[in-house]
């Protein structure tokens, strides 16, 4: 009896030793607090229309195809807006993980654009605690329409417009991300004397995951400059991100026809309440130009 | 009284041997491959934690899932966000034992076949596994290698409908670790 008890105890002990030792072995890996950076605050570099805090990854070239169709309330004759479209083709490239440049051309006023987006802060927990991600986005647009106004002297500078934005975002949970986007837009030339050359706006956007692979995205830009606000409406967009394996499709409904910031923020003419709604989509294709070092030969 | 002495000596002996026979690495490599009909997936992690006790045969792995690097950044994001849910389950672990530890002479240089049994935890789900591998002993290091298959289904990693059939249901995992003696 005594012998069996001893053996039993020894067995038990040796078992617990194995367990304890494996837990202890796990502890050997600890080297103090590390910084845990937040990722996937938004799924792509755009919330729907406007910029998000996301950048193309280092060495990735993204080819963007963006469409805003005509108004749904144009009716059956215009096939509910699908007969007309504003199109933008663009390229964006990640020079590093925090700095990206882009070029594009939009059919709206035959506008070329060049842009830069830089991450300033990244949301993180752990050793470095940062509640929000902050990025800067700036672009320049060049209207390339043929000149029709013969009375006015036409300088090249009259074709230029600029956007400056701070993108301030926080991922609250894996399902909810919110972004505030203070925006300053300057147009060298505006249509009427009543329009402001300088437009201040505040954007607010969010991503709400409905399922693992579909999210609802909302975006609103409030125009602070009163004179422009009288002639134009605030841009409001309801969209969805749909992930299918390697791609993200963005489908949305918006009252804005323009695709770049200086077009859709201060120059939205559509009114949601009247049914001036444009269906639109963004699709993109990513090319890995610079492979991660694990994949280089 | 006699028993107490026995127990105490066992306790003492085991703690001593624990301290002396540990091997560790913090930059081991784990890669995985899957060759689905449409999507070929490959990822590498070179920050794998692993430790081996050559006396008891106890072996552990701790793998930070976010450290897997994919060729496409978007794929890496999908992997973390939707497949293994790295925010909820940051680490995968193996707590196991080299079952034939008594047959392996870790003093002798050369390759030794090993069988490892233990609990593999991925995506918060723990399964018993039994896999084969080799330990190649050289001066001052033990080089461990193993290749085995993991079924995504076993660990509740779901493939979305849209890419179902494009991604293989089994993933080949390659482990390559160079363990060095542990110094406190």
mmCIF file of C-alpha atoms in Angstrom, chain A residues 2 6 9-10 13 17-18 21-23 25-26 28-31 36-37 39-40 42-43 57 60 171 174 207 209 212-213 243-248 288 291-292 294-295, chain B residues 3 7 10 14 18 22 24 26 42 44 49-53 58 60-62 66 69-71 73-74 77-78 80-82 85 87 93-97 158 160 163 182:
data_model
loop_
_atom_site.group_PDB
_atom_site.id
_atom_site.type_symbol
_atom_site.label_atom_id
_atom_site.label_comp_id
_atom_site.label_asym_id
_atom_site.label_seq_id
_atom_site.Cartn_x
_atom_site.Cartn_y
_atom_site.Cartn_z
ATOM 1 C CA UNK A 2 2.700 2.352 1.050
ATOM 2 C CA UNK A 6 4.884 6.524 -3.174
ATOM 3 C CA UNK A 9 3.052 10.547 -5.753
ATOM 4 C CA UNK A 10 6.218 10.278 -7.804
ATOM 5 C CA UNK A 13 5.073 14.867 -9.404
ATOM 6 C CA UNK A 17 7.108 18.760 -13.507
ATOM 7 C CA UNK A 18 6.562 18.292 -17.175
ATOM 8 C CA UNK A 21 8.634 23.054 -17.011
ATOM 9 C CA UNK A 22 6.745 23.704 -20.254
ATOM 10 C CA UNK A 23 5.035 26.748 -18.765
ATOM 11 C CA UNK A 25 9.906 27.355 -20.842
ATOM 12 C CA UNK A 26 7.230 29.626 -22.329
ATOM 13 C CA UNK A 28 11.805 32.252 -21.141
ATOM 14 C CA UNK A 29 10.576 33.955 -24.326
ATOM 15 C CA UNK A 30 9.373 37.083 -22.559
ATOM 16 C CA UNK A 31 11.461 40.122 -23.268
ATOM 17 C CA UNK A 36 1.564 46.444 -30.895
ATOM 18 C CA UNK A 37 0.647 48.513 -33.944
ATOM 19 C CA UNK A 39 -3.497 47.332 -38.674
ATOM 20 C CA UNK A 40 -6.430 47.352 -41.105
ATOM 21 C CA UNK A 42 -9.642 50.656 -43.122
ATOM 22 C CA UNK A 43 -9.499 48.026 -45.816
ATOM 23 C CA UNK A 57 2.548 48.769 -48.523
ATOM 24 C CA UNK A 60 3.384 47.940 -53.804
ATOM 25 C CA UNK A 171 -9.825 51.666 -34.779
ATOM 26 C CA UNK A 174 -12.077 44.953 -35.008
ATOM 27 C CA UNK A 207 -16.107 51.560 -41.245
ATOM 28 C CA UNK A 209 -17.950 45.461 -40.258
ATOM 29 C CA UNK A 212 -16.004 39.055 -41.628
ATOM 30 C CA UNK A 213 -15.682 40.184 -45.228
ATOM 31 C CA UNK A 243 -13.448 41.311 -49.848
ATOM 32 C CA UNK A 244 -13.049 38.364 -52.157
ATOM 33 C CA UNK A 245 -9.788 36.642 -51.361
ATOM 34 C CA UNK A 246 -7.074 38.860 -52.813
ATOM 35 C CA UNK A 247 -9.266 41.804 -53.809
ATOM 36 C CA UNK A 248 -11.437 44.459 -52.222
ATOM 37 C CA UNK A 288 4.224 43.840 -55.866
ATOM 38 C CA UNK A 291 9.084 41.848 -52.682
ATOM 39 C CA UNK A 292 9.495 41.462 -48.916
ATOM 40 C CA UNK A 294 11.676 36.807 -47.216
ATOM 41 C CA UNK A 295 10.668 36.367 -50.862
ATOM 42 C CA UNK B 3 9.599 8.722 1.169
ATOM 43 C CA UNK B 7 10.587 12.976 -3.045
ATOM 44 C CA UNK B 10 13.610 13.846 -7.019
ATOM 45 C CA UNK B 14 14.786 17.511 -11.634
ATOM 46 C CA UNK B 18 16.091 21.502 -15.910
ATOM 47 C CA UNK B 22 17.695 23.781 -21.894
ATOM 48 C CA UNK B 24 16.408 27.953 -26.837
ATOM 49 C CA UNK B 26 13.981 33.345 -30.515
ATOM 50 C CA UNK B 42 3.322 31.119 -48.935
ATOM 51 C CA UNK B 44 7.476 32.974 -43.621
ATOM 52 C CA UNK B 49 10.332 31.136 -30.137
ATOM 53 C CA UNK B 50 11.213 27.591 -29.262
ATOM 54 C CA UNK B 51 12.829 25.756 -26.370
ATOM 55 C CA UNK B 52 13.858 22.162 -25.810
ATOM 56 C CA UNK B 53 14.797 20.347 -22.657
ATOM 57 C CA UNK B 58 9.883 18.786 -23.159
ATOM 58 C CA UNK B 60 7.658 24.244 -26.677
ATOM 59 C CA UNK B 61 6.961 26.679 -29.513
ATOM 60 C CA UNK B 62 5.468 30.131 -29.305
ATOM 61 C CA UNK B 66 1.504 38.777 -36.934
ATOM 62 C CA UNK B 69 5.269 37.742 -43.858
ATOM 63 C CA UNK B 70 3.351 37.247 -47.110
ATOM 64 C CA UNK B 71 4.404 38.409 -50.524
ATOM 65 C CA UNK B 73 0.486 42.841 -48.031
ATOM 66 C CA UNK B 74 -3.248 42.511 -48.592
ATOM 67 C CA UNK B 77 -3.882 41.544 -43.710
ATOM 68 C CA UNK B 78 -6.588 39.047 -44.640
ATOM 69 C CA UNK B 80 -4.455 38.280 -39.666
ATOM 70 C CA UNK B 81 -7.865 39.887 -39.791
ATOM 71 C CA UNK B 82 -10.106 37.129 -41.108
ATOM 72 C CA UNK B 85 -7.847 36.556 -36.074
ATOM 73 C CA UNK B 87 -6.048 40.325 -32.396
ATOM 74 C CA UNK B 93 1.770 27.383 -29.375
ATOM 75 C CA UNK B 94 2.955 23.838 -29.161
ATOM 76 C CA UNK B 95 3.489 22.261 -25.754
ATOM 77 C CA UNK B 96 4.893 18.869 -26.341
ATOM 78 C CA UNK B 97 7.351 16.169 -25.623
ATOM 79 C CA UNK B 158 -13.011 29.057 -42.327
ATOM 80 C CA UNK B 160 -15.021 32.272 -47.383
ATOM 81 C CA UNK B 163 -12.615 31.643 -52.551
ATOM 82 C CA UNK B 182 20.070 28.588 -22.621
#
